[in-house]
Amino acid sequence: MLKILRYILFPVVPIYYLVTWLRNKLYDLGIKKSVSFDMPLICVGNLSVGGTGKTPMIEYLVNLLKDDHKLATLSRGYKRKTKDFQLANETSKVETLGDEPFQFYNKFKDDILVAVDADRRNGIENLRALENAPNIVLLDDAFQHRKVKAGFNILLTTYNKPYFKDFVLPTGDLREPRSGVKRADVIVVTKCPRILSESDKKTIVNHINPESYQHLFFSSIGYSEIVISDDKTLKLEKLNHFTLVTGIANAAPLVKFLRSKNLDFEHLNFKDHHNFTHGDIEELNKKDLILTTEKDYMRLKQYNSLKAKLFYLPIKVVIDENQKLNKLIQDFVTRS
């Protein structure tokens, strides 16, 4: 049904294209103003709607920088029930931060600040006003938020659906025209097969045709061999029949990985950022063992009836030539 609707809406594509192109052009010409800050701002984003791996990329940057810098993440806080600026603390919940910032806070709360604000400019100003203000801010999903000019832009695009094979909304998934890629300092092709041939890489490089100032990298998802709950861990291979619950943009890579392990499971697949209903929880209460993503775990662990049987599978981003990327980021921070 959705595919049919997208075809029906094809006449809207030129209008959407023109509006988003014109908006970006006004920023490029300085007619609409972007604000710069005298501190390193690193933006992680994409051209498409969701599912490119921004969360593990932010966590990669946190792990790279947190030991040497006072670090903050700033997200929109998608689907949170609060408004304006929020700084994560021990009373924060998924509802106050959104699932991904809540995940950052649970994982890194002793090392970084985690904040949300739909207005990134306001969010940065609030962070800078703190007594323990950060000296680096990671802007999560802010590539189209041009009111703020980040000093370093990392653009993600997936291997299976790269931006150069996509169209703008509503027929495609692009938030803006493909030309927006020129604002990126680094382009990362995400969710690649773990073994990617040089010829495949060359084909993608030729399609992207990066500018002289741009650097192109390839990354894949690294899945853990253990699953985790609040109070214990289990070896993935030891799991008997379980229910996989996902509320992410594209669960196919995870399902493929678990199938490759010859594990016995059923899959309940929900939309990205799904808010689990009372009926959903009643259905999950009937299951013996539940495996989910870390993002979904943040929403589900609040239900006491699920705690004893709820686990998540950690993932990380694995980047080819990671030392080269690390140096680019660290050099930018030093210059700034």
mmCIF file of C-alpha atoms in Angstrom, residues 75-77 80 84 116-120 145:
data_model
loop_
_atom_site.group_PDB
_atom_site.id
_atom_site.type_symbol
_atom_site.label_atom_id
_atom_site.label_comp_id
_atom_site.label_asym_id
_atom_site.label_seq_id
_atom_site.Cartn_x
_atom_site.Cartn_y
_atom_site.Cartn_z
ATOM 1 C CA SER A 75 19.941 15.137 19.833
ATOM 2 C CA ARG A 76 16.470 16.182 18.805
ATOM 3 C CA GLY A 77 14.914 13.632 21.161
ATOM 4 C CA ARG A 80 9.950 12.309 23.580
ATOM 5 C CA ASP A 84 12.686 22.428 24.780
ATOM 6 C CA VAL A 116 18.145 16.990 23.757
ATOM 7 C CA ASP A 117 16.711 20.037 22.031
ATOM 8 C CA ALA A 118 14.947 20.293 18.672
ATOM 9 C CA ASP A 119 16.580 23.714 18.305
ATOM 10 C CA ARG A 120 20.261 22.753 18.186
ATOM 11 C CA HIS A 145 19.643 21.534 10.822
#
